[in-house]
Tab-separated table of C-alpha atoms and ligand atoms in Angstrom:
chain	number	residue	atom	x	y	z
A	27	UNK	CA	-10.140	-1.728	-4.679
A	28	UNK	CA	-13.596	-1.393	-3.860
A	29	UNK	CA	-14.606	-5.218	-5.411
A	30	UNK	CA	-11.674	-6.550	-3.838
A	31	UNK	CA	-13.015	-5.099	-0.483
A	32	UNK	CA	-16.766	-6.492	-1.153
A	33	UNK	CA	-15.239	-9.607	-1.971
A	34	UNK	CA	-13.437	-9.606	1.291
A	35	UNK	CA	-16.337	-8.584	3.406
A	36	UNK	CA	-17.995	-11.574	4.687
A	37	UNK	CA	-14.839	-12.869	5.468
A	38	UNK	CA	-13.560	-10.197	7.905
A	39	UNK	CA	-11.830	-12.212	10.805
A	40	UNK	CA	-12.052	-15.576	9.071
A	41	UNK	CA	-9.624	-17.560	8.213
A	42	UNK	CA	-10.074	-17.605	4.213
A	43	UNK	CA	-9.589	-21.513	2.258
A	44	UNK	CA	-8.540	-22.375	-0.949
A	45	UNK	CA	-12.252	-22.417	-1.690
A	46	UNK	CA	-13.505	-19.427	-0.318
A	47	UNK	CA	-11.468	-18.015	-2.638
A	48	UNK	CA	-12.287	-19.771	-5.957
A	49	UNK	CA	-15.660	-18.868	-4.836
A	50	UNK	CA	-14.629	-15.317	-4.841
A	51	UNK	CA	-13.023	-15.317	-8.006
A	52	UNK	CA	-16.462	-17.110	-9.508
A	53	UNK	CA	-18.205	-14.214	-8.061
A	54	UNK	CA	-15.971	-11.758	-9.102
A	55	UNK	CA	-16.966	-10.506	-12.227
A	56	UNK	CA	-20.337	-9.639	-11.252
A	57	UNK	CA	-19.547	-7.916	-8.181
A	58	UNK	CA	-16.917	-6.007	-10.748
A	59	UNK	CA	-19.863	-5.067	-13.221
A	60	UNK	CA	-21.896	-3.658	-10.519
A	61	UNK	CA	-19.294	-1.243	-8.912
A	62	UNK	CA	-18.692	-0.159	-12.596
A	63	UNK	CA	-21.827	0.267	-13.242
A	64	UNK	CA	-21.953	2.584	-10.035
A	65	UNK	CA	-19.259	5.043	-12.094
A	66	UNK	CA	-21.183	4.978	-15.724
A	67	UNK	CA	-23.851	8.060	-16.384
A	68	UNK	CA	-27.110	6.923	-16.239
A	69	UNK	CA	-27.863	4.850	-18.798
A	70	UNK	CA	-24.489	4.195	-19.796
A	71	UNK	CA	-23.212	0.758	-20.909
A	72	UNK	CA	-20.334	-1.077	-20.775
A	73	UNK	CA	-19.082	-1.003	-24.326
A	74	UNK	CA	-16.041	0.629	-25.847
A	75	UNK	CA	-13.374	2.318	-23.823
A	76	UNK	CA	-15.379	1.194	-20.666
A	77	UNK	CA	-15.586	-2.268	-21.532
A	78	UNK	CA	-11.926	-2.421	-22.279
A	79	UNK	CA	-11.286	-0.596	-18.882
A	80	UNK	CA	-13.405	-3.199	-16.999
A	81	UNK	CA	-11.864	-6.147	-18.712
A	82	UNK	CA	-8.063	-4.937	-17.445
A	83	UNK	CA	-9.795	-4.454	-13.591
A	84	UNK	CA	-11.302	-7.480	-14.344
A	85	UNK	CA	-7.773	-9.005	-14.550
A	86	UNK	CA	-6.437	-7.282	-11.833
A	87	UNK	CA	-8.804	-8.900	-8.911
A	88	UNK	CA	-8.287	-12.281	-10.959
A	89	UNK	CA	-4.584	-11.823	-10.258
A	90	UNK	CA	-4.731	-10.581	-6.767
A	91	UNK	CA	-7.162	-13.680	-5.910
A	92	UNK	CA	-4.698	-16.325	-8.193
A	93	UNK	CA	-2.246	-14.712	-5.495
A	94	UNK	CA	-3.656	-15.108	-2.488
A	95	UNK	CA	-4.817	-19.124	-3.870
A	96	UNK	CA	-1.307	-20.016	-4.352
A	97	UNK	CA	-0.267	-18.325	-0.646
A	98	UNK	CA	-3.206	-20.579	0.681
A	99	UNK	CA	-1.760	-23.366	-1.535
A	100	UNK	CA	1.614	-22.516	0.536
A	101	UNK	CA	0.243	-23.106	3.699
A	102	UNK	CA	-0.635	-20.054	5.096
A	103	UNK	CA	-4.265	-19.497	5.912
A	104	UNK	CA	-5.476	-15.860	5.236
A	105	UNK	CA	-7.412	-14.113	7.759
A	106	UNK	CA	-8.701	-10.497	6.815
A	107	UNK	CA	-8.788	-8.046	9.754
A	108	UNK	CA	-9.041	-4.922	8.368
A	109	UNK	CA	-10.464	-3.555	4.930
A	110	UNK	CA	-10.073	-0.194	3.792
A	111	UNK	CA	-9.591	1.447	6.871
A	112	UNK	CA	-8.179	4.218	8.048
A	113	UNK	CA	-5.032	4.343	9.781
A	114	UNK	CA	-3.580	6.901	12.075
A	115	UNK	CA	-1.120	7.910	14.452
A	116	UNK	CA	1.202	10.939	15.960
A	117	UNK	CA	5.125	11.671	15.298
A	118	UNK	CA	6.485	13.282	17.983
A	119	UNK	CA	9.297	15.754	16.560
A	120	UNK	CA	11.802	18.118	18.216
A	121	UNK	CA	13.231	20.549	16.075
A	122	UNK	CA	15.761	23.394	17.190
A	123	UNK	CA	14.261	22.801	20.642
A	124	UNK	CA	10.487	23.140	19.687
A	125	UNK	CA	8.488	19.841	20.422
A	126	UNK	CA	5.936	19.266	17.315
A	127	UNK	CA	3.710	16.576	17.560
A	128	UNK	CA	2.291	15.419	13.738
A	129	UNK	CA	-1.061	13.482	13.526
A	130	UNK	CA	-0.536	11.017	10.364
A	131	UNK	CA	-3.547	9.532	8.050
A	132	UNK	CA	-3.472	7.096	5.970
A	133	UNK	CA	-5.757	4.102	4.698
A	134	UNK	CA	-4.211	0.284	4.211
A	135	UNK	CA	-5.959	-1.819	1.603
A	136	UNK	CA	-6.133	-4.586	3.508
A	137	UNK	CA	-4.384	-5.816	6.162
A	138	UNK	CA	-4.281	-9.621	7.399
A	139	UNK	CA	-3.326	-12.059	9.238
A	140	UNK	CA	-1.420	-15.054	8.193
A	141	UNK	CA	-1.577	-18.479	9.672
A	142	UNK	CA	1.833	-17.892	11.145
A	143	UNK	CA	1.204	-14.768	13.264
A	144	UNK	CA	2.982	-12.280	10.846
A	145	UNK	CA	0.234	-9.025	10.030
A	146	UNK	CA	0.266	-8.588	6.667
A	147	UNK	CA	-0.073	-4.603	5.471
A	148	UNK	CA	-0.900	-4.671	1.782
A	149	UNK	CA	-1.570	-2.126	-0.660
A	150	UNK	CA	-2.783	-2.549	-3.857
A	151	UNK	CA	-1.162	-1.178	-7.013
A	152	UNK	CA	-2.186	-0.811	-10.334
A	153	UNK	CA	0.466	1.671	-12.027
A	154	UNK	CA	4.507	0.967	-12.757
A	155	UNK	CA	6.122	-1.336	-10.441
A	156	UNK	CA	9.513	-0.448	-11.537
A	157	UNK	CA	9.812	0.698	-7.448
A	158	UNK	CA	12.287	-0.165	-5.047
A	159	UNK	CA	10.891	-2.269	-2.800
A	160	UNK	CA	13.819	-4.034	-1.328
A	161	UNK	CA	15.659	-1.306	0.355
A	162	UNK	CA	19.505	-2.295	0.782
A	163	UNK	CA	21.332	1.186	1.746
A	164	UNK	CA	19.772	3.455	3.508
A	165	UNK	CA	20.734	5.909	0.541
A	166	UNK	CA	18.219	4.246	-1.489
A	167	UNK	CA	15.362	5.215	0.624
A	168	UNK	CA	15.709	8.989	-0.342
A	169	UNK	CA	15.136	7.590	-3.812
A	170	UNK	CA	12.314	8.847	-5.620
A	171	UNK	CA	11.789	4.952	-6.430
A	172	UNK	CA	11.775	3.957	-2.946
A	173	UNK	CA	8.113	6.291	-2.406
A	174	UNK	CA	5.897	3.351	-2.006
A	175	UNK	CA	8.438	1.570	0.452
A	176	UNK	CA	8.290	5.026	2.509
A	177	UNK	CA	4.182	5.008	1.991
A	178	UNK	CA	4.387	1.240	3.613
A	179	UNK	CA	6.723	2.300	6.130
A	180	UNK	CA	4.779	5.367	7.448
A	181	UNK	CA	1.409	2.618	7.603
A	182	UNK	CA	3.406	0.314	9.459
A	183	UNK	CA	4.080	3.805	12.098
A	184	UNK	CA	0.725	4.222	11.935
A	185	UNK	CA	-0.462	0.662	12.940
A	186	UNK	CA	1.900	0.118	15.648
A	187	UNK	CA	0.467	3.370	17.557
A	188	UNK	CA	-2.462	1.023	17.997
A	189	UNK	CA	-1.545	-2.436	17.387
A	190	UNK	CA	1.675	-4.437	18.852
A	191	UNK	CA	3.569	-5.072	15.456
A	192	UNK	CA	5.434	-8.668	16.899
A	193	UNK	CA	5.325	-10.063	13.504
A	194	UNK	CA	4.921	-7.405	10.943
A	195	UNK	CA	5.056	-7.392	7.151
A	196	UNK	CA	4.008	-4.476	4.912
A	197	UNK	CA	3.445	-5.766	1.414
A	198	UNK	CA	2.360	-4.178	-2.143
A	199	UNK	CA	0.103	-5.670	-4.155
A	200	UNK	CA	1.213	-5.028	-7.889
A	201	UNK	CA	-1.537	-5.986	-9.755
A	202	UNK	CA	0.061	-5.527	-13.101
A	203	UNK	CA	2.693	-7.576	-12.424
A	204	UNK	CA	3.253	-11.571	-12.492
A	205	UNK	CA	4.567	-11.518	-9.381
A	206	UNK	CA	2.107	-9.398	-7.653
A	207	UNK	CA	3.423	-9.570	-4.382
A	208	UNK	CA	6.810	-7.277	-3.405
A	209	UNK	CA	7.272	-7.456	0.674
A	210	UNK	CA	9.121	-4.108	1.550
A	211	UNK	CA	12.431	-5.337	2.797
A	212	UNK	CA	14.989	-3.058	4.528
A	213	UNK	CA	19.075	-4.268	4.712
A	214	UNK	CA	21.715	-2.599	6.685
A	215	UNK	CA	25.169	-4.563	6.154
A	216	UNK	CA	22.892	-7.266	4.567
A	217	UNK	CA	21.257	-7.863	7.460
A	218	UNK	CA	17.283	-7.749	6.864
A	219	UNK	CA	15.366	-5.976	9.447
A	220	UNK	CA	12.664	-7.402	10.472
A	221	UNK	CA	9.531	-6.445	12.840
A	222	UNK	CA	10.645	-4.147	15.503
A	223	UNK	CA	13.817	-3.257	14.130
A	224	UNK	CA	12.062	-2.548	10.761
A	225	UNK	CA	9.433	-0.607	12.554
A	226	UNK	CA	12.087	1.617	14.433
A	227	UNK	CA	13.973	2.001	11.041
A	228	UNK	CA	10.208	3.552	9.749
A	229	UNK	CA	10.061	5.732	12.614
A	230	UNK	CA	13.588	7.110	12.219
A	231	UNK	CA	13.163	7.622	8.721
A	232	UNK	CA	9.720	9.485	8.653
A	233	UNK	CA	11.145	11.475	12.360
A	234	UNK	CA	13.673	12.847	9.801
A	235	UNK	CA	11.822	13.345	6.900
A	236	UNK	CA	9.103	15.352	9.172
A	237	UNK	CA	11.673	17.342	10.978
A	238	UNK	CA	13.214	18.271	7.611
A	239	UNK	CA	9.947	19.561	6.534
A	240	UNK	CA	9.690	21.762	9.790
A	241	UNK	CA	13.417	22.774	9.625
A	242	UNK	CA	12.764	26.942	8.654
A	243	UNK	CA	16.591	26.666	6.867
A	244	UNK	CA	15.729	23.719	4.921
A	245	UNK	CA	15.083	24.517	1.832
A	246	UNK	CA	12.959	23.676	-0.743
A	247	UNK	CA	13.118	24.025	-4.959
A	248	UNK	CA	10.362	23.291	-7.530
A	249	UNK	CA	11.016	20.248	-9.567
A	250	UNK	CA	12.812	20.698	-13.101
A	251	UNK	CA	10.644	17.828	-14.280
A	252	UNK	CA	6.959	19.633	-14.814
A	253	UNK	CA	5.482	16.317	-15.732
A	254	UNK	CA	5.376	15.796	-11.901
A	255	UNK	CA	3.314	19.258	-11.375
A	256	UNK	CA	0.327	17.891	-13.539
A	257	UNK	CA	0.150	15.242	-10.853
A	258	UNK	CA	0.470	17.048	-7.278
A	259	UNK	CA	-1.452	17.977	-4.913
A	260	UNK	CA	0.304	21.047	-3.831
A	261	UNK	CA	0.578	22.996	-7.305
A	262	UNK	CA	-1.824	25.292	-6.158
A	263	UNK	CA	0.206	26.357	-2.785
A	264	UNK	CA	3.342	25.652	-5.191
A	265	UNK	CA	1.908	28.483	-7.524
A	266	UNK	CA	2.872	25.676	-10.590
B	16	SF4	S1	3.673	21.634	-8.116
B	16	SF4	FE1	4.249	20.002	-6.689
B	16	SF4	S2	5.737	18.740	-7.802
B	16	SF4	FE2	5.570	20.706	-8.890
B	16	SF4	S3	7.223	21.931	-8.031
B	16	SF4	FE3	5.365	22.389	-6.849
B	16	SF4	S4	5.430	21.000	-5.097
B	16	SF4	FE4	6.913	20.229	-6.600
């Protein structure tokens, strides 16, 4: 994350060429030693299990810049406009009556602009991208596979509380995969919703997942699966 945004940098609000970003890759590997280096103890070198953990980052920017040459390569001009920042943004929520308004964080990778109009929300990935990205029932989004379509969702909520969202797509960046790029897609009756409508559909979905939340007679179980535990950040509340 943190190379891809140094990389970036200079090139905040500019449209970014095919060679801009060859230069980037050429450039890459040193700017990836140095924020490694930042992580090692003192003295440390990067040999071993480090070396082998640099060398698989090391692929990951190579990917995400290969992608973003052969999107260039497709005609649309990239122009960065935000860089790990931090988004935000109130749900307004009525539930039995009482009027709860939620203040939401979050922080987008990167978001751009492409050459035609459409905002670009990406996040970057470096885990299991065996996710459902292309939601096609509205069933699927309570999936447990459908969490980083819900994550993209909620940024696109976000973003419109401070940015008109006329051509809008929210993107993740899976850096272990070939394809590296899976646009979150939402069908009803195989229609694909698209800017506004997809915006709304974020809105009523994370309305209704808040107000279940806030719902006193909604209940709530711990997981069966403990695996999940070792990974949350609520085990201590949770008393896991
Ligand atoms: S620790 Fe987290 S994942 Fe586990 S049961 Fe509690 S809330 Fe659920």
């Amino acid at each position: 994350h943190d190379t891809l945004e140094e990389l970036y940098k200079p090139y905040l609000n500019k449209p970014v060429s095919e060679e801009i970003l060859k230069a980037m890759k050429a450039q890459a590997k040193q700017v990836l030693e140095s924020k490694f280096k930042e992580q090692l103890p003192t003295g440390g070198e990067l040999v071993g299990k480090n070396l082998l953990a640099f060398e698989v980052a090391k692929s990951y920017v190579t990917k995400a810049l290969n992608h973003d040459i052969r999107t260039v390569r497709s005609g649309q001009l990239i122009t960065p406009l935000q860089l790990e920042e931090e988004l935000s943004g109130a749900v307004q929520l009525n539930v039995n009556g009482e009027n709860i308004s939620v203040n939401l964080k979050g922080m987008a990778d990167r978001i751009d602009r492409l050459s035609n109009g459409t905002i670009r929300m990406i996040d970057y990935k470096t885990g299991s991208f065996d996710k459902k990205t292309a939601i096609k029932f509205v069933d699927e989004f309570d999936s447990t596979k459908a969490d980083h379509a819900f994550q993209l969702l909620t940024y696109l909520v976000m973003f419109s509380s401070t940015s008109s969202v006329d051509a809008v797509q929210p993107t993740v960046f899976y850096l272990r995969s070939q394809q590296v790029e899976f646009p979150i897609t939402v069908s009803q009756e195989k229609v694909k919703l698209e800017n506004e409508e997809l915006l709304s559909y974020g809105k009523e979905r994370v309305t209704e997942l808040l107000s279940d939340l806030f719902r006193k007679e909604t209940s709530f179980s711990q997981t069966e699966d403990q695996m999940v535990c070792g990974y949350c950040d609520f085990k201590e509340v949770c008393q896991r």
